PDB file of C-alpha atoms in Angstrom:
ATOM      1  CA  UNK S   1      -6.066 -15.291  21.243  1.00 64.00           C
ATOM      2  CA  UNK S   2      -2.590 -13.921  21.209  1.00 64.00           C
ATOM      3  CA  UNK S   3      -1.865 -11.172  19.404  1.00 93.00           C
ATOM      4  CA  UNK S   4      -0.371  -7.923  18.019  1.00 96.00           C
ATOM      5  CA  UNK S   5      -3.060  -4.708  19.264  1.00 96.00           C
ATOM      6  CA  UNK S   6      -2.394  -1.293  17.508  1.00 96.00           C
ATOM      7  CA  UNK S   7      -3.902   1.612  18.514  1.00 92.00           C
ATOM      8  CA  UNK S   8      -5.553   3.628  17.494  1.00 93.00           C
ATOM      9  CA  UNK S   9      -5.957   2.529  13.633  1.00 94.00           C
ATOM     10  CA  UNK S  10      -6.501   5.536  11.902  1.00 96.00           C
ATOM     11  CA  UNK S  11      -5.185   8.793  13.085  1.00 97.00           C
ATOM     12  CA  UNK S  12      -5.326  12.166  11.896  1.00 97.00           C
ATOM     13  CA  UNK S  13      -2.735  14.527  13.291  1.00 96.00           C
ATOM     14  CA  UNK S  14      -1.476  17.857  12.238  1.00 96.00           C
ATOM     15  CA  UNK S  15       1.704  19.097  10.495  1.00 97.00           C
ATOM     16  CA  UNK S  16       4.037  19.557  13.016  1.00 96.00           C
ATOM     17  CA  UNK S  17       2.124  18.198  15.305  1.00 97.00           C
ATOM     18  CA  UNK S  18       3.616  15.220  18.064  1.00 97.00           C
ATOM     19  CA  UNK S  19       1.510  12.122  17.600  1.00 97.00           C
ATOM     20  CA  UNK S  20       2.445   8.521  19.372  1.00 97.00           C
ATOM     21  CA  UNK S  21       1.119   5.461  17.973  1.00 97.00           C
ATOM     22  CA  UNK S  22       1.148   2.502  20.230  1.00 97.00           C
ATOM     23  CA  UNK S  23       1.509  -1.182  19.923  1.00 98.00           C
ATOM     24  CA  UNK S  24       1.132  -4.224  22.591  1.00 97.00           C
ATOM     25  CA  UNK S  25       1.410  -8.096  22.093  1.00 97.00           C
ATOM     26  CA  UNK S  26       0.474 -10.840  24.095  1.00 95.00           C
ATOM     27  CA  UNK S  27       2.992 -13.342  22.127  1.00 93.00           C
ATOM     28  CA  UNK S  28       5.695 -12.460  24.556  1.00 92.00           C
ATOM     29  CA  UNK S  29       8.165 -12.074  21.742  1.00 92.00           C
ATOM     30  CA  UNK S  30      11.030 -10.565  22.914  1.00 90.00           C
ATOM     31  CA  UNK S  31      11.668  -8.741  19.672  1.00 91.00           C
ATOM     32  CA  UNK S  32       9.744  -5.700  18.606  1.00 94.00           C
ATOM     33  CA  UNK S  33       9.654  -3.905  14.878  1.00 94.00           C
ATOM     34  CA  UNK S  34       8.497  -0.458  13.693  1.00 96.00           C
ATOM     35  CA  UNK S  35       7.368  -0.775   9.941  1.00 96.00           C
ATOM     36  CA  UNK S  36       6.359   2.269   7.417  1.00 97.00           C
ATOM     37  CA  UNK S  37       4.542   1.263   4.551  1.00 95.00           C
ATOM     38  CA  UNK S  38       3.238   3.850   1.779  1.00 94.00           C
ATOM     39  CA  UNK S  39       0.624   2.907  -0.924  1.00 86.00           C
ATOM     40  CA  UNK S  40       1.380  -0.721  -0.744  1.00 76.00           C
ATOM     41  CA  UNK S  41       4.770  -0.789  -1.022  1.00 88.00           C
ATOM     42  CA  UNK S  42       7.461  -3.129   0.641  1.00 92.00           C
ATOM     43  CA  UNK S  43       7.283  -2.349   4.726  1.00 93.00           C
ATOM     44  CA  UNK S  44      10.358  -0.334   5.298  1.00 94.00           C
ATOM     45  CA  UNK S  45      12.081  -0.925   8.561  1.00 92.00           C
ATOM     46  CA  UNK S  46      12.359   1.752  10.474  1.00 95.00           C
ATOM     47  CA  UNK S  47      13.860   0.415  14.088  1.00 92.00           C
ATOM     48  CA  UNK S  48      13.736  -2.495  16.258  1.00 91.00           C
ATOM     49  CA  UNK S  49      14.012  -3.711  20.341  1.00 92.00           C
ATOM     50  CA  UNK S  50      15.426  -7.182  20.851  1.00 89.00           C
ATOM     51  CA  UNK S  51      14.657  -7.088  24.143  1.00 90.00           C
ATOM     52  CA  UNK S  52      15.614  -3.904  25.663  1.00 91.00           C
ATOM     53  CA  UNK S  53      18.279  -2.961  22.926  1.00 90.00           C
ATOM     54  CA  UNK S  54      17.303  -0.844  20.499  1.00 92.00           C
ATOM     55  CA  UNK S  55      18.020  -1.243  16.694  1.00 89.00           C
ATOM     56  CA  UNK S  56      17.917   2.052  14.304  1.00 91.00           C
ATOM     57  CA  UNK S  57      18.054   1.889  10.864  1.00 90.00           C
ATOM     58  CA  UNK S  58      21.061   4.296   9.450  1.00 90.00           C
ATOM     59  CA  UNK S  59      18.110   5.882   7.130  1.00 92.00           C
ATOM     60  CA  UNK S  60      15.562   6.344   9.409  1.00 96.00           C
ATOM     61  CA  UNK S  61      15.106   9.774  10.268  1.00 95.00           C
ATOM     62  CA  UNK S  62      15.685  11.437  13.347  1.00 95.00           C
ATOM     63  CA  UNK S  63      12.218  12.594  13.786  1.00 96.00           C
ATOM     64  CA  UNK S  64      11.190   9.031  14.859  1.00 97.00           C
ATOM     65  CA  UNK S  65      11.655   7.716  17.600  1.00 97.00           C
ATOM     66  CA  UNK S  66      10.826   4.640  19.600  1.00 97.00           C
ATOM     67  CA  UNK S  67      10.127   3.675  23.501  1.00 96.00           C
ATOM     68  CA  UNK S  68       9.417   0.044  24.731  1.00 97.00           C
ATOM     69  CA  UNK S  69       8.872   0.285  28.231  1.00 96.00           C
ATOM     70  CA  UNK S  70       8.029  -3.583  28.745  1.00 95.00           C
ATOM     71  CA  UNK S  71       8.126  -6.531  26.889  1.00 94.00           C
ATOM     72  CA  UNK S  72       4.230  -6.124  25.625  1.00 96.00           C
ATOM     73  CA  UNK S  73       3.984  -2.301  24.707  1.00 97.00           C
ATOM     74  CA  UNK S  74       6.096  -0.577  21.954  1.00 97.00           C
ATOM     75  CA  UNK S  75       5.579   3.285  21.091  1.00 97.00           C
ATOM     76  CA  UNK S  76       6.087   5.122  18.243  1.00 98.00           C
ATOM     77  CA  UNK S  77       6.934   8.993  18.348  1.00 97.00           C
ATOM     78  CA  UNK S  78       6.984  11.333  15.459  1.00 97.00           C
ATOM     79  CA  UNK S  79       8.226  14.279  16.487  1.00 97.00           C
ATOM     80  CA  UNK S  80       6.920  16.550  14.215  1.00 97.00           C
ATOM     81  CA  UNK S  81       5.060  14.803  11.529  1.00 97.00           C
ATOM     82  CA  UNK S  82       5.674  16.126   7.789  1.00 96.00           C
ATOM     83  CA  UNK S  83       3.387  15.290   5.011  1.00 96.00           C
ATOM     84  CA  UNK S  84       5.924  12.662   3.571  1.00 96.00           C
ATOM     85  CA  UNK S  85       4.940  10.967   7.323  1.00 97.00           C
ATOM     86  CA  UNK S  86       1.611  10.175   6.582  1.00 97.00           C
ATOM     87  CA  UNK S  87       1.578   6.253   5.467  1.00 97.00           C
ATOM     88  CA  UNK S  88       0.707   2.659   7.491  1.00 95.00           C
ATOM     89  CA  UNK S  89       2.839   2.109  10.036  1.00 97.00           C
ATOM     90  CA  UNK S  90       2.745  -1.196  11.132  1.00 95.00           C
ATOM     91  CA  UNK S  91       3.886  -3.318  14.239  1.00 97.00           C
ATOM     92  CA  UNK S  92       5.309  -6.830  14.474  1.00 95.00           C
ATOM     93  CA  UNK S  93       7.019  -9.202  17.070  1.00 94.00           C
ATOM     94  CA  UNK S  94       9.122 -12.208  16.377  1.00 91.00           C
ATOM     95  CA  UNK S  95      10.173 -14.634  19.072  1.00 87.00           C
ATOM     96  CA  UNK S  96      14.294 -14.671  17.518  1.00 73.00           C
ATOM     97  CA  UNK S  97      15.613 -16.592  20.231  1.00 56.00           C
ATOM     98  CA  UNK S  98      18.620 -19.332  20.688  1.00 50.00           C
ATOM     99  CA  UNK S  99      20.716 -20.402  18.418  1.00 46.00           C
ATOM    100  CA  UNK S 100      18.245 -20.462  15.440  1.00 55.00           C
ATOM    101  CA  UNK S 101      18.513 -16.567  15.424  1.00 59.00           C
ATOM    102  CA  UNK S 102      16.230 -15.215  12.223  1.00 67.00           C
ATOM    103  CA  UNK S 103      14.302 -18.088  11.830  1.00 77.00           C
ATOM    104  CA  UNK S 104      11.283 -16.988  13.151  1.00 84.00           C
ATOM    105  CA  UNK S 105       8.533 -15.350  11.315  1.00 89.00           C
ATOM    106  CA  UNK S 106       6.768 -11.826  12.435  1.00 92.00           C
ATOM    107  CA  UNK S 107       3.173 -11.697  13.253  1.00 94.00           C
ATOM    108  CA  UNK S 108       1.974  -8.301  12.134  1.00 95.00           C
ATOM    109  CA  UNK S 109      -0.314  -5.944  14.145  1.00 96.00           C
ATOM    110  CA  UNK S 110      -3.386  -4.504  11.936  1.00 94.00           C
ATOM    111  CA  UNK S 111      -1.653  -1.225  11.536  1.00 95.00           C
ATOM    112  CA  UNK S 112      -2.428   2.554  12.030  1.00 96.00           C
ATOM    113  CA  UNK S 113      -3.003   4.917   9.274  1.00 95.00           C
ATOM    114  CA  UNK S 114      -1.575   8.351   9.997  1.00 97.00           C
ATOM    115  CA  UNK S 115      -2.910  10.962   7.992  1.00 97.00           C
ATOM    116  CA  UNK S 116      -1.271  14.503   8.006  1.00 97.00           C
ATOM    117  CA  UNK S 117      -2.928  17.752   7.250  1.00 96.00           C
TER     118      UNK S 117
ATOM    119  CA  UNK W   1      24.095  -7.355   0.637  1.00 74.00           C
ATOM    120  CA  UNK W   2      21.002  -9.531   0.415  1.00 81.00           C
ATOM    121  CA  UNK W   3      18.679  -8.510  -1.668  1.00 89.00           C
ATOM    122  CA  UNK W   4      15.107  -9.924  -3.208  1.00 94.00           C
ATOM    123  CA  UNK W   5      12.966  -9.390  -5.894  1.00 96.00           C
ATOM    124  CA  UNK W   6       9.864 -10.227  -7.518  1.00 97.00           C
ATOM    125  CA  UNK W   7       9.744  -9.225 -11.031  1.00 96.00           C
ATOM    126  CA  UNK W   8       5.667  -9.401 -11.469  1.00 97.00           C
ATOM    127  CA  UNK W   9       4.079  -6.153  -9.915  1.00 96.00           C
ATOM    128  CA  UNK W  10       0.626  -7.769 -10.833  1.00 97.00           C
ATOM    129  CA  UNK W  11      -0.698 -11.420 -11.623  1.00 98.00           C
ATOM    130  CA  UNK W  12      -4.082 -12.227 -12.450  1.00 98.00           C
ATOM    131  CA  UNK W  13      -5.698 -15.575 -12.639  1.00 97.00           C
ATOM    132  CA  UNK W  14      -8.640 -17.316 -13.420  1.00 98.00           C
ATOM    133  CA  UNK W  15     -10.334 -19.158 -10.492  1.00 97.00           C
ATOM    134  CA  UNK W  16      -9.736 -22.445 -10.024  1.00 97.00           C
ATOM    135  CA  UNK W  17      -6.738 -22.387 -12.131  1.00 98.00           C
ATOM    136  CA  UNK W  18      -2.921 -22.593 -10.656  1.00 97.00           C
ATOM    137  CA  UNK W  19      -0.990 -19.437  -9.550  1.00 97.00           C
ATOM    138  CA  UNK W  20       2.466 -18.688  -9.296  1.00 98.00           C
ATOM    139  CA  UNK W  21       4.234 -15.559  -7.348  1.00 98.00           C
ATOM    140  CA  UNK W  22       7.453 -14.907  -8.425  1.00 98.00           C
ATOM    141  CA  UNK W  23      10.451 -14.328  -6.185  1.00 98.00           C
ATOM    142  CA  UNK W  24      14.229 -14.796  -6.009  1.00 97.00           C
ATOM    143  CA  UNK W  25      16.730 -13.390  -4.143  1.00 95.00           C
ATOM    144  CA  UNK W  26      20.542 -12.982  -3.323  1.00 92.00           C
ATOM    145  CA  UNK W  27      22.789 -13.538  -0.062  1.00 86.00           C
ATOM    146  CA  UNK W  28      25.898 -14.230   0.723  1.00 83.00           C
ATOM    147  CA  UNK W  29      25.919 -17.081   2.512  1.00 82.00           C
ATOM    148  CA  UNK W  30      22.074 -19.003   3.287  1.00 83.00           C
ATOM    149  CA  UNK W  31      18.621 -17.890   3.275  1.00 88.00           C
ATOM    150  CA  UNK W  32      15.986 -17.673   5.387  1.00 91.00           C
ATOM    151  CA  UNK W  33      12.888 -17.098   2.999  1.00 94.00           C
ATOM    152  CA  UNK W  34       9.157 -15.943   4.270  1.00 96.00           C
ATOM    153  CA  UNK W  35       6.264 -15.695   2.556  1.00 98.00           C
ATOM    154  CA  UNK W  36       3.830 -12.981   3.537  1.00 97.00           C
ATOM    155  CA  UNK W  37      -0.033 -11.886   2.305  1.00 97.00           C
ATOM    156  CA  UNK W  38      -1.570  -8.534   3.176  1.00 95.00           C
ATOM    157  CA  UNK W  39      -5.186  -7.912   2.543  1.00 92.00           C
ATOM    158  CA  UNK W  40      -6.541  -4.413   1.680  1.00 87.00           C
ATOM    159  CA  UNK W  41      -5.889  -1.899   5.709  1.00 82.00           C
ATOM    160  CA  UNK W  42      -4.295  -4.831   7.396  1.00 86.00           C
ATOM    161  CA  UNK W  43      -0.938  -6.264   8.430  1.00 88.00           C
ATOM    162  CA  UNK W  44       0.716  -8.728   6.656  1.00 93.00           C
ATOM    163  CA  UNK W  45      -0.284 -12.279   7.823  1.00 95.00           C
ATOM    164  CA  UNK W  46       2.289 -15.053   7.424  1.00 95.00           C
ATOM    165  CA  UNK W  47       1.777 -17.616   4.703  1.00 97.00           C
ATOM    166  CA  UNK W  48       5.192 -19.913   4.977  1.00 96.00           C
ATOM    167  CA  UNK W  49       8.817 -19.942   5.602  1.00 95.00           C
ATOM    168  CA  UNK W  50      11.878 -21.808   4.199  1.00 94.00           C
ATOM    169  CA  UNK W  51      14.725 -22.421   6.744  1.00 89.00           C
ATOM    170  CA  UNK W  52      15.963 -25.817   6.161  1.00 87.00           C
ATOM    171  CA  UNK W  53      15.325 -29.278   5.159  1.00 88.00           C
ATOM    172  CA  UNK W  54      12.849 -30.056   2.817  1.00 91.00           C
ATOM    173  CA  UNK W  55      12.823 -27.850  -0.650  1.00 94.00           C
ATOM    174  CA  UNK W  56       8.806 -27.603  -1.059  1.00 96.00           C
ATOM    175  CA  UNK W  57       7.388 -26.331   2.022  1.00 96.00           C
ATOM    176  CA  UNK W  58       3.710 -25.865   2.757  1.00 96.00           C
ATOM    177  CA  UNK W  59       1.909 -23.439   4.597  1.00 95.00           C
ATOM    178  CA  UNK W  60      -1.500 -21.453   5.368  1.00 92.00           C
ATOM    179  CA  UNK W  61      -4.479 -21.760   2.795  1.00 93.00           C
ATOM    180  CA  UNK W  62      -3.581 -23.937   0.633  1.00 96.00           C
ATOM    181  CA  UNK W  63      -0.450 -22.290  -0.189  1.00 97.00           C
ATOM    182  CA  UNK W  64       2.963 -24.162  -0.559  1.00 98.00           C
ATOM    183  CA  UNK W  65       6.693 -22.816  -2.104  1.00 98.00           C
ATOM    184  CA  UNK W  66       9.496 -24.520  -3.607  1.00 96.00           C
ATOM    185  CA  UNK W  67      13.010 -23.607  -2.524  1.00 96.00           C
ATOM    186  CA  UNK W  68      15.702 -23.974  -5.641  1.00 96.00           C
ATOM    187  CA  UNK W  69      18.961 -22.566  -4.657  1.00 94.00           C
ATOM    188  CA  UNK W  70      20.287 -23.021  -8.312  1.00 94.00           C
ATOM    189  CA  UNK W  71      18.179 -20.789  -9.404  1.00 96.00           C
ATOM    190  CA  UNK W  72      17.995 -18.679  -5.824  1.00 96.00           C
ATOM    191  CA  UNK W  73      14.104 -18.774  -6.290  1.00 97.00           C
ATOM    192  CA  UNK W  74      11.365 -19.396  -3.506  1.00 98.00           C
ATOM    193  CA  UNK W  75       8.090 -19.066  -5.671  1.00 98.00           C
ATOM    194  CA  UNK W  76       4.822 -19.115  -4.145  1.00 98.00           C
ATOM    195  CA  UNK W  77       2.154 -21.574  -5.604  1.00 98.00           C
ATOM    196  CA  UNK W  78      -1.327 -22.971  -5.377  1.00 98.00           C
ATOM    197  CA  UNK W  79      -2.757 -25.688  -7.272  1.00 97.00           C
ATOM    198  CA  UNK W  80      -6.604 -24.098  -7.444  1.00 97.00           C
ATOM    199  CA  UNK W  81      -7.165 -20.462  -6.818  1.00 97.00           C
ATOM    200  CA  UNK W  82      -9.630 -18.657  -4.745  1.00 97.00           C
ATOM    201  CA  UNK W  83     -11.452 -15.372  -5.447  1.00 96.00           C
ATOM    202  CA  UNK W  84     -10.140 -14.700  -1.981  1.00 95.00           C
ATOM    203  CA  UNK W  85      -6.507 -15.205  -2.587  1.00 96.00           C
ATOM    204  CA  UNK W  86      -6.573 -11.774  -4.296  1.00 97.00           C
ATOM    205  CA  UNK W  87      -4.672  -9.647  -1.978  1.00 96.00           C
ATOM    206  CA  UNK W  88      -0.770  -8.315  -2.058  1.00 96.00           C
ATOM    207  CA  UNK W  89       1.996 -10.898  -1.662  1.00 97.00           C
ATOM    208  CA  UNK W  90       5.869 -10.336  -0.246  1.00 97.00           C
ATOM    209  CA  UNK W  91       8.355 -12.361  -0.115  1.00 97.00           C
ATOM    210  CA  UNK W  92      11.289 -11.480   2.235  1.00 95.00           C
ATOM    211  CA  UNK W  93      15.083 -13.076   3.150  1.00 92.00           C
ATOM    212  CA  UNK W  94      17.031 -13.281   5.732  1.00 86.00           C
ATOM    213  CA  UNK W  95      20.714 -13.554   5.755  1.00 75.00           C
ATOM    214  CA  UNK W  96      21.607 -16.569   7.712  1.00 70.00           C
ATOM    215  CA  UNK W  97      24.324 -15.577  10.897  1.00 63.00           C
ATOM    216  CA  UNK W  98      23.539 -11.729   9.495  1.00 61.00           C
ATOM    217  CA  UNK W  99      21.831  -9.512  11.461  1.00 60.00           C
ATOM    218  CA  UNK W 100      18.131  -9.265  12.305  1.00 56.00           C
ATOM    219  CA  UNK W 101      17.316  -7.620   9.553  1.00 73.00           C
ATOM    220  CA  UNK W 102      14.393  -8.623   7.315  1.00 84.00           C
ATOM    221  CA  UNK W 103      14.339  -7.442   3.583  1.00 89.00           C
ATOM    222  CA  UNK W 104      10.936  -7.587   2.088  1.00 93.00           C
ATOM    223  CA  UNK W 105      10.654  -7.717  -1.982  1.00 95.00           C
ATOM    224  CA  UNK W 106       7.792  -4.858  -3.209  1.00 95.00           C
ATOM    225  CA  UNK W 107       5.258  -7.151  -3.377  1.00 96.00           C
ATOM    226  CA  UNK W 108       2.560  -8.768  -6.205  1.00 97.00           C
ATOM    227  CA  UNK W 109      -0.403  -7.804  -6.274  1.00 97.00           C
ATOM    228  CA  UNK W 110      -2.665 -11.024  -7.081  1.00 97.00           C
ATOM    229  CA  UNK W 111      -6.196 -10.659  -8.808  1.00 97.00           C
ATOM    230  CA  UNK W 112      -8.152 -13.482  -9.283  1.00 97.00           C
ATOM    231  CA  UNK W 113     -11.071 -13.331 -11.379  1.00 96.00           C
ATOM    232  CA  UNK W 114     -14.813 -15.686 -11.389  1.00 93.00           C
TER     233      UNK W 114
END
């Protein structure tokens, strides 16, 4: 079945610390999103790739960064995680294409859990 | 700046009864409105969507919405609910010819009880 694969989905890194969390689709959505979500909250955006371009936020902060070296894999880099890091982060693709730009929905990976100690 | 909200932060119902999710929302020119459900250490999974056409539009489980733009609302309903409906709800716009951005409201948490 296609679908939106994070990995891994629960990690544990240290303050400080450089952790990437990863994310591959077989959809072959052109558009890519980086989500944070704390304690069931609304996802907050945090960047996106329609295609190759990339799409920052104005708030998100510079300690987060973002590679998407195909279509199918997306990365997510904290540089050095903070305790205020630890939340879901979640993937998602949307197809966006033609004319009917924004009508398409997102299909959500599972997510990954960062914890930070 | 678009913007949407849903006022209820927590709606319990009685099984087999009907539920409602709140939501409306603001734009500046028209909407593209999504419905979302996440359950408990997962993604959110896609329920329905509003772009055009008809106002009540049907979607995953049972699920349908009703698009009013008089009163800029997109509530979620279902006529008979399911212990397993309980889960968190978003709604979310889009700003139509904005950017890509999606705004998500802060979600409703839905309990439904045997």
């Amino acid at each position: 079945d296609a679908m939106v694969i994070q990995n891994p989905r629960y990690q544990v890194t240290q303050f400080g610390k450089p952790v990437t969390l990863s994310c591959s689709q077989t959809l072959n959505h052109n558009v890519m999103y980086w989500y944070q979500q704390k304690s069931s909250q609304a996802p907050k955006l945090l960047f996106h790739y329609y295609d190759k371009d990339f799409n920052n936020e104005a708030d998100t902060p510079d300690n987060f960064q973002s590679r998407r070296p195909n279509t199918s894999f997306c990365f997510l880099d904290i540089r050095s995680p903070g305790l205020g890091d630890a939340a879901m982060y979640l993937c998602a693709t949307s197809r966006d294409r033609g004319r009917v730009q924004g009508a398409y929905e997102q299909y959500f990976g599972p997510g990954t859990r960062l914890t930070v100690t | 700046a678009q913007s949407v909200a849903q006022p209820e932060d927590q709606v319990n119902v009685a099984e087999g009864n009907p539920l409602t999710v709140k939501c409306t929302y603001s734009v500046s020119g028209n909407p593209y409105l999504f419905w979302y459900v996440q359950y408990p250490n997962r993604g959110l999974q896609f329920l329905l969507k509003y772009i055009t056409g008809d106002n009540l539009v049907k979607g995953s489980y049972g699920f349908e919405a009703e698009f009013n733009k008089s009163q800029t609302s997109f509530h979620l309903k279902k006529p008979s609910a399911l212990v397993s409906d309980s889960a968190l709800y978003f709604c979310a716009v889009r700003d139509v010819g904005r950017d890509d951005k999606i705004i998500f409201g802060k979600g409703t948490r839905l309990h439904i009880l045997p």
